Coordinates of C-alpha atoms in Angstrom, one line a residue:
M1 CA 40.0 -14.6 -39.4
K2 CA 43.7 -14.4 -40.3
K3 CA 42.8 -14.0 -44.0
N4 CA 40.8 -10.9 -43.2
F5 CA 43.8 -8.7 -42.6
T6 CA 46.9 -7.5 -44.2
H7 CA 49.8 -9.5 -42.9
L8 CA 52.8 -7.3 -42.1
F9 CA 56.1 -8.3 -40.8
F10 CA 57.4 -6.3 -37.8
A11 CA 60.6 -6.9 -35.8
L12 CA 61.0 -5.6 -32.2
A13 CA 64.5 -5.2 -31.0
F14 CA 64.1 -6.9 -27.7
L15 CA 67.3 -7.4 -25.6
V16 CA 68.3 -11.0 -24.9
T17 CA 67.6 -12.4 -21.5
G18 CA 68.9 -15.4 -19.7
C19 CA 69.4 -17.0 -16.3
G20 CA 72.9 -16.0 -15.4
K21 CA 74.0 -13.3 -13.0
D22 CA 75.2 -11.1 -15.8
E23 CA 71.7 -11.0 -17.4
V24 CA 70.5 -7.6 -18.7
T25 CA 66.8 -7.2 -18.3
P26 CA 65.2 -4.8 -20.8
D27 CA 63.4 -1.9 -19.5
V28 CA 59.7 -2.1 -19.6
I29 CA 57.3 0.6 -20.6
N30 CA 54.9 1.6 -17.9
P31 CA 51.4 0.6 -19.0
S32 CA 50.3 4.1 -18.2
D33 CA 52.6 5.4 -20.9
I34 CA 50.6 3.6 -23.5
T35 CA 47.2 5.1 -24.4
L36 CA 44.7 2.6 -25.8
Q37 CA 40.9 2.4 -25.1
E38 CA 40.1 -0.8 -23.2
K39 CA 36.9 -1.8 -25.1
Y40 CA 35.2 -1.0 -28.4
E41 CA 31.9 -2.0 -30.1
V42 CA 31.3 -1.9 -33.8
A43 CA 28.9 -3.4 -36.3
T44 CA 29.9 -5.8 -39.0
F45 CA 30.9 -4.2 -42.3
S46 CA 31.8 -0.9 -40.5
V47 CA 35.3 0.6 -40.1
L48 CA 36.4 1.1 -36.5
N49 CA 39.2 3.7 -36.2
I50 CA 41.3 2.7 -33.2
T51 CA 43.7 5.3 -32.0
A52 CA 46.7 4.8 -29.8
S53 CA 49.8 6.6 -28.5
A54 CA 52.9 6.0 -26.4
N55 CA 55.4 8.2 -24.7
G56 CA 59.0 8.2 -25.8
N57 CA 61.0 9.0 -28.9
N58 CA 59.7 7.6 -32.2
P59 CA 57.8 4.6 -30.8
A60 CA 57.2 1.6 -33.0
Y61 CA 53.9 -0.1 -33.0
E62 CA 52.7 -3.7 -33.8
W63 CA 49.1 -4.8 -33.7
V64 CA 48.5 -8.5 -33.1
L65 CA 45.2 -10.4 -33.3
T66 CA 45.2 -12.4 -30.1
K67 CA 41.6 -13.6 -30.0
N68 CA 39.7 -14.5 -33.1
P69 CA 36.1 -15.9 -32.8
V70 CA 35.9 -16.9 -36.4
D71 CA 38.5 -19.5 -37.2
Q72 CA 40.5 -19.3 -34.0
V73 CA 43.7 -18.4 -35.9
T74 CA 45.5 -15.9 -33.6
D75 CA 48.9 -14.2 -33.2
S76 CA 48.8 -12.7 -36.7
V77 CA 50.2 -9.3 -37.1
I78 CA 47.6 -7.0 -38.7
G79 CA 49.2 -3.6 -38.6
N80 CA 52.4 -1.6 -37.8
T81 CA 51.1 2.0 -37.6
K82 CA 50.1 4.0 -34.6
D83 CA 46.4 3.9 -35.4
L84 CA 44.5 0.9 -36.8
R85 CA 41.4 0.7 -39.1
F86 CA 39.5 -2.5 -38.1
I87 CA 36.7 -4.0 -40.1
T88 CA 35.3 -7.5 -40.3
L89 CA 32.4 -9.5 -41.9
Y90 CA 31.8 -11.6 -38.8
P91 CA 30.3 -10.9 -35.4
G92 CA 32.0 -11.9 -32.1
T93 CA 34.5 -10.8 -29.6
Y94 CA 38.0 -10.0 -30.9
E95 CA 41.1 -9.2 -28.8
L96 CA 44.0 -7.1 -30.1
T97 CA 47.4 -6.7 -28.4
L98 CA 49.4 -3.5 -29.1
N99 CA 53.1 -4.0 -28.8
V100 CA 55.3 -0.9 -28.4
L101 CA 59.0 -0.3 -28.6
A102 CA 60.3 3.1 -27.6
D103 CA 63.7 4.2 -26.1
Q104 CA 64.8 0.6 -25.9
K105 CA 61.8 -0.2 -23.8
K106 CA 59.1 -2.5 -24.7
G107 CA 55.5 -2.8 -23.5
S108 CA 52.0 -3.9 -24.5
K109 CA 48.4 -3.2 -24.0
K110 CA 45.2 -5.1 -24.9
T111 CA 41.9 -4.0 -26.3
T112 CA 38.7 -5.9 -26.8
I113 CA 36.4 -5.4 -29.8
T114 CA 32.8 -6.6 -29.7
V115 CA 31.4 -6.9 -33.2
I116 CA 27.7 -7.0 -33.5
N117 CA 25.7 -8.2 -36.4
D118 CA 23.8 -5.0 -36.9
K119 CA 21.6 -6.0 -39.8
N120 CA 21.5 -8.0 -43.0
Y121 CA 23.1 -5.8 -45.7
N122 CA 22.1 -5.7 -49.3
P123 CA 24.8 -7.2 -51.5
Y124 CA 23.8 -4.9 -54.4
I125 CA 24.0 -1.2 -54.8
T126 CA 21.3 0.8 -53.1
N127 CA 22.0 4.4 -54.0
I128 CA 22.8 6.5 -57.1
Y129 CA 24.6 9.8 -56.6
D130 CA 25.2 10.9 -60.1
F131 CA 24.3 9.9 -63.6
D132 CA 26.0 11.8 -66.4
P133 CA 25.8 10.0 -69.8
A134 CA 28.0 11.5 -72.5
P135 CA 26.2 12.6 -75.7
G136 CA 25.2 9.6 -77.8
M137 CA 22.3 7.6 -79.2
F138 CA 20.9 6.6 -75.8
A139 CA 21.8 9.7 -73.7
N140 CA 18.1 10.6 -73.3
D141 CA 16.9 7.0 -73.1
L142 CA 15.6 7.5 -69.6
F143 CA 14.4 11.1 -70.0
K144 CA 10.7 11.9 -70.2
T145 CA 9.2 15.4 -70.8
G146 CA 9.3 17.4 -67.7
N147 CA 12.0 15.4 -66.0
L148 CA 14.8 16.9 -64.0
K149 CA 18.2 15.2 -63.6
A150 CA 17.1 13.8 -60.2
D151 CA 14.1 12.1 -61.9
V152 CA 16.4 10.5 -64.5
M153 CA 18.7 9.3 -61.7
N154 CA 15.8 7.6 -59.9
T155 CA 14.8 5.8 -63.1
A156 CA 18.4 4.7 -63.5
L157 CA 18.6 3.3 -60.0
G158 CA 15.5 1.2 -60.6
R159 CA 17.2 -0.5 -63.5
I160 CA 20.3 -1.7 -61.6
N161 CA 19.3 -2.2 -58.0
E162 CA 18.8 -5.6 -56.4
T163 CA 15.4 -6.3 -58.2
S164 CA 16.8 -5.8 -61.7
V165 CA 20.6 -6.0 -61.5
G166 CA 21.9 -6.8 -64.9
Y167 CA 19.7 -4.4 -66.9
P168 CA 22.2 -2.2 -68.8
L169 CA 22.4 1.5 -68.5
D170 CA 24.0 3.3 -71.4
L171 CA 26.7 5.8 -70.3
G172 CA 27.2 7.1 -73.8
G173 CA 30.6 8.0 -75.4
F174 CA 33.9 8.8 -73.8
G175 CA 33.5 10.5 -70.4
G176 CA 30.0 9.3 -69.6
S177 CA 29.7 8.2 -66.0
I178 CA 27.7 7.0 -63.1
V179 CA 28.3 7.1 -59.3
V180 CA 26.6 4.5 -57.1
G181 CA 26.9 3.2 -53.5
F182 CA 26.2 0.4 -51.1
D183 CA 24.3 0.4 -47.8
H184 CA 27.5 -0.8 -46.1
T185 CA 31.3 -0.8 -46.5
V186 CA 32.5 -3.6 -48.8
V187 CA 35.4 -5.2 -46.8
N188 CA 38.8 -5.4 -48.4
I189 CA 40.0 -8.9 -47.7
P190 CA 43.6 -9.3 -48.8
G191 CA 44.2 -11.9 -51.5
E192 CA 40.5 -12.1 -52.4
K193 CA 38.3 -10.3 -55.0
D194 CA 35.9 -8.0 -53.2
L195 CA 33.5 -6.6 -55.9
R196 CA 31.7 -7.7 -59.0
V197 CA 30.7 -5.2 -61.6
Y198 CA 28.1 -6.0 -64.2
G199 CA 28.2 -4.7 -67.7
G200 CA 27.0 -5.5 -71.2
D201 CA 27.2 -8.5 -73.5
L202 CA 30.8 -8.9 -74.7
T203 CA 29.6 -11.0 -77.6
D204 CA 27.3 -8.3 -79.0
K205 CA 28.9 -7.2 -82.2
T206 CA 26.1 -4.8 -83.2
N207 CA 26.3 -2.8 -80.0
P208 CA 29.7 -3.7 -78.4
P209 CA 30.0 -2.4 -74.8
A210 CA 33.0 -0.1 -74.2
P211 CA 35.0 -0.8 -71.1
G212 CA 34.6 1.6 -68.2
L213 CA 37.2 2.8 -65.8
I214 CA 36.4 2.1 -62.2
Y215 CA 37.0 4.4 -59.3
V216 CA 36.3 3.5 -55.7
A217 CA 35.8 5.6 -52.6
Y218 CA 35.9 4.9 -48.8
D219 CA 33.7 7.1 -46.7
K220 CA 36.5 8.3 -44.5
N221 CA 34.7 11.2 -43.0
D222 CA 31.5 9.2 -42.5
N223 CA 29.2 11.7 -44.2
A224 CA 27.4 9.1 -46.3
K225 CA 28.3 10.7 -49.7
P226 CA 31.3 10.4 -52.1
D227 CA 33.6 13.4 -51.7
D228 CA 35.8 14.5 -54.5
D229 CA 39.0 13.9 -52.6
E230 CA 38.1 10.3 -51.7
W231 CA 38.3 8.7 -55.2
Y232 CA 40.9 6.1 -56.1
E233 CA 41.4 4.5 -59.5
I234 CA 41.3 0.7 -59.9
I235 CA 44.4 -0.2 -61.9
G236 CA 43.3 -2.7 -64.6
S237 CA 45.1 -4.8 -67.2
S238 CA 45.4 -2.0 -69.8
H239 CA 46.7 0.7 -67.5
A240 CA 50.4 0.4 -68.4
K241 CA 49.9 -0.4 -72.1
A242 CA 51.8 1.8 -74.5
N243 CA 48.6 2.7 -76.5
T244 CA 46.7 3.9 -73.4
V245 CA 46.3 7.7 -73.5
K246 CA 46.5 9.3 -70.1
N247 CA 45.2 12.8 -70.9
F248 CA 42.6 12.3 -73.6
K249 CA 40.2 15.2 -74.0
I250 CA 37.0 15.4 -76.0
T251 CA 34.5 18.2 -76.6
Y252 CA 30.9 17.5 -77.6
N253 CA 29.1 20.5 -79.2
K254 CA 25.3 20.9 -78.7
P255 CA 23.5 21.2 -82.0
A256 CA 22.4 24.8 -82.5
T257 CA 18.7 25.5 -82.5
G258 CA 17.4 25.6 -86.1
K259 CA 20.6 24.0 -87.5
P260 CA 20.0 22.7 -91.0
V261 CA 19.9 19.0 -91.2
V262 CA 22.0 17.0 -93.7
V263 CA 20.3 14.0 -95.2
T264 CA 20.8 11.6 -98.1
G265 CA 17.2 11.8 -99.3
P266 CA 13.6 11.5 -98.1
N267 CA 13.9 7.8 -97.6
G268 CA 17.3 7.8 -96.0
F269 CA 17.8 6.1 -92.6
F270 CA 19.3 9.1 -90.9
A271 CA 17.5 12.2 -89.7
D272 CA 20.8 14.2 -89.7
L273 CA 24.2 13.1 -90.9
E274 CA 25.8 16.0 -89.1
H275 CA 23.8 15.9 -85.9
L276 CA 26.5 16.5 -83.3
Y277 CA 30.0 17.8 -83.8
C278 CA 32.9 16.3 -81.7
E279 CA 36.6 17.1 -81.5
N280 CA 39.5 15.8 -79.4
N281 CA 43.0 16.7 -78.5
Q282 CA 44.4 14.0 -80.7
G283 CA 43.7 16.1 -83.8
Q284 CA 40.4 14.3 -84.7
S285 CA 37.0 15.8 -85.4
Y286 CA 33.8 14.2 -86.7
Y287 CA 30.0 14.3 -86.7
M288 CA 27.7 11.9 -85.0
A289 CA 24.8 10.9 -87.3
R290 CA 21.3 10.6 -85.8
P291 CA 18.9 7.9 -87.1
K292 CA 15.3 8.9 -87.5
T293 CA 14.2 6.5 -84.8
K294 CA 16.4 8.0 -82.1
K295 CA 16.1 10.9 -79.7
E296 CA 18.5 13.8 -79.5
F297 CA 22.0 12.8 -78.7
Y298 CA 22.8 15.7 -76.4
P299 CA 21.5 15.2 -72.8
T300 CA 18.2 17.1 -72.6
W301 CA 18.9 18.4 -69.0
A302 CA 22.3 19.8 -69.9
T303 CA 22.2 23.6 -70.1
Q304 CA 25.7 24.3 -71.4
N305 CA 26.5 24.4 -75.2
T306 CA 29.6 22.3 -75.0
I307 CA 30.5 19.3 -72.8
V308 CA 34.1 18.5 -72.2
Y309 CA 35.5 15.3 -70.7
E310 CA 39.2 14.5 -70.0
G311 CA 40.8 11.4 -68.7
I312 CA 42.3 8.0 -69.5
K313 CA 41.5 6.4 -72.9
L314 CA 42.0 2.8 -73.7
N315 CA 42.6 1.2 -77.1
V316 CA 40.4 -1.8 -77.7
N317 CA 41.4 -2.4 -81.4
F318 CA 38.0 -1.5 -82.5
E319 CA 37.2 -2.1 -86.2
A320 CA 34.4 -3.2 -88.5
A321 CA 34.0 -7.0 -88.7
R322 CA 34.1 -6.7 -92.5
A323 CA 35.4 -3.9 -94.6
G324 CA 32.8 -1.5 -95.8
Q325 CA 30.0 -2.5 -93.5
T326 CA 28.6 -0.7 -90.5
T327 CA 26.6 -3.3 -88.6
L328 CA 29.1 -5.7 -87.0
W329 CA 32.1 -4.7 -85.0
N330 CA 35.2 -6.4 -83.5
F331 CA 37.0 -5.3 -80.4
E332 CA 39.3 -6.6 -77.7
A333 CA 37.9 -6.4 -74.2
P334 CA 40.5 -5.8 -71.4
E335 CA 41.2 -8.9 -69.3
W336 CA 40.4 -7.4 -65.8
G337 CA 40.0 -4.3 -63.8
Y338 CA 37.2 -2.6 -65.7
V339 CA 33.5 -2.7 -66.3
N340 CA 33.0 -4.8 -69.5
S341 CA 36.2 -6.6 -69.1
V342 CA 36.6 -10.4 -69.5
N343 CA 36.8 -10.9 -65.7
P344 CA 34.2 -8.8 -63.9
D345 CA 35.6 -9.2 -60.4
I346 CA 37.6 -6.5 -58.6
D347 CA 40.2 -6.5 -55.9
I348 CA 40.0 -3.4 -53.8
D349 CA 43.8 -3.7 -53.3
W350 CA 44.1 -2.6 -57.0
A351 CA 43.1 0.9 -55.9
V352 CA 45.8 3.7 -56.2
D353 CA 45.8 7.4 -55.6
K354 CA 46.4 10.1 -58.2
N355 CA 50.2 9.5 -57.9
G356 CA 49.9 5.8 -58.5
V357 CA 50.5 4.9 -54.8
K358 CA 48.6 2.0 -53.4
A359 CA 45.7 3.3 -51.4
N360 CA 45.5 0.5 -48.8
L361 CA 41.8 1.0 -48.2
P362 CA 40.0 -1.0 -45.5
G363 CA 37.0 -1.2 -47.7
I364 CA 34.9 0.9 -50.1
D365 CA 31.4 2.5 -50.0
F366 CA 31.1 4.1 -53.5
I367 CA 31.9 3.2 -57.1
K368 CA 32.3 5.5 -60.1
V369 CA 32.3 4.1 -63.6
V370 CA 33.5 6.2 -66.5
N371 CA 33.6 5.3 -70.2
C372 CA 37.2 5.2 -71.2
V373 CA 36.9 4.5 -75.0
S374 CA 36.3 6.9 -77.8
E375 CA 35.5 5.0 -81.0
P376 CA 33.0 6.7 -83.3
M377 CA 31.1 4.0 -85.3
G378 CA 30.5 6.1 -88.4
L379 CA 27.2 5.7 -90.1
C380 CA 26.1 2.9 -87.9
Q381 CA 22.4 2.3 -87.5
Q382 CA 22.7 0.7 -84.1
Q383 CA 24.9 3.1 -82.2
S384 CA 26.6 6.5 -82.6
S385 CA 29.8 5.7 -80.7
M386 CA 31.2 2.8 -78.6
A387 CA 29.2 3.3 -75.4
A388 CA 30.0 1.9 -72.0
R389 CA 27.2 -0.1 -70.4
F390 CA 26.8 -0.6 -66.7
S391 CA 24.4 -3.0 -65.1
G392 CA 25.1 -2.8 -61.4
A393 CA 27.6 -4.0 -58.8
A394 CA 27.7 -6.4 -55.9
D395 CA 29.7 -7.2 -52.7
L396 CA 31.3 -10.6 -53.6
H397 CA 31.7 -11.6 -49.9
I398 CA 27.9 -11.4 -49.3
L399 CA 27.2 -13.1 -52.7
K400 CA 29.4 -16.0 -51.6
K401 CA 27.8 -16.1 -48.2
Y402 CA 24.3 -16.6 -49.6
N403 CA 25.3 -18.3 -52.9
L404 CA 24.0 -15.4 -55.0
R405 CA 25.2 -14.3 -58.4

């Protein structure tokens, strides 16, 4: 089980003892001065918050795994903070020893954790909490007359859950997003990839999938929903590149009712060459052209006249495969850390807070994917803008356990 925990080095300043008459025996902390619950019980894939305290000035703490039912590896240091967040994939009885140093005194106390195999968890996502596609060619792909947003979300979940993982959902242009969750906490095992995110076909030159930023959340307050203050960004391979824009902002304008359409002629491919007006904070503005065969680009359930998104924008060197044509496109997918990157697997240890500080999460319960590319495709008959496609996510540890994909 040693691999399941962060290995931290911790030195206790114990006094030297010997056998001579001039020996100095270090003072020992009275066990009653260390507060630690004797026994705990928790289910697999669930975070157990173990609290402890000790009397004295500025006590230092060291948590040591002294009994491990999985691989029998013991005496590994798994934490050096007052409280410990414990989570494991495997059932059994674990023993932890808490070593304390305070006022040149040392002491220790043990606790036993019984981990039960509560149930067989689903490796794939089981819930959808928000679906917010940005305006684009497929923004209303899931919408049917009379639908509310909740109806569209239910349809979206049916396309990416365990029965049909791999069926792509179109998130539209820059800023389009989806929020999903698991029926358990995906364990963060240091040194291993923990999640797999499924996207679109990177070889598709007619509808190239844009990469999507990944945010993860751990349900710290245990309310079974993703709260705004719980999100952490997964730092991918393009995060520090000079051409990555940190504060990109785009505004999509809803076509006015009765707006005159602009066409090339009665037999033209497009129903409106100036269907939806967009502008960004980089000094660019343009229209999205709507083909005759496609629905409205502006999300039907949106009531506001403008939609504004702001966030990180990646550069994927997007360009036409051949000059003057609008059917085939080249782009450079990021190497790792995004939906629609070359490597789809994610390490939870890549998560950072809004200040770029490593989050050190014990695991995650929720995922948010946001389109982070803004590349209008001009008069393209296949797509209006480079859209992110998301096809689901999975817990890699459970996939490996049952040899799933």
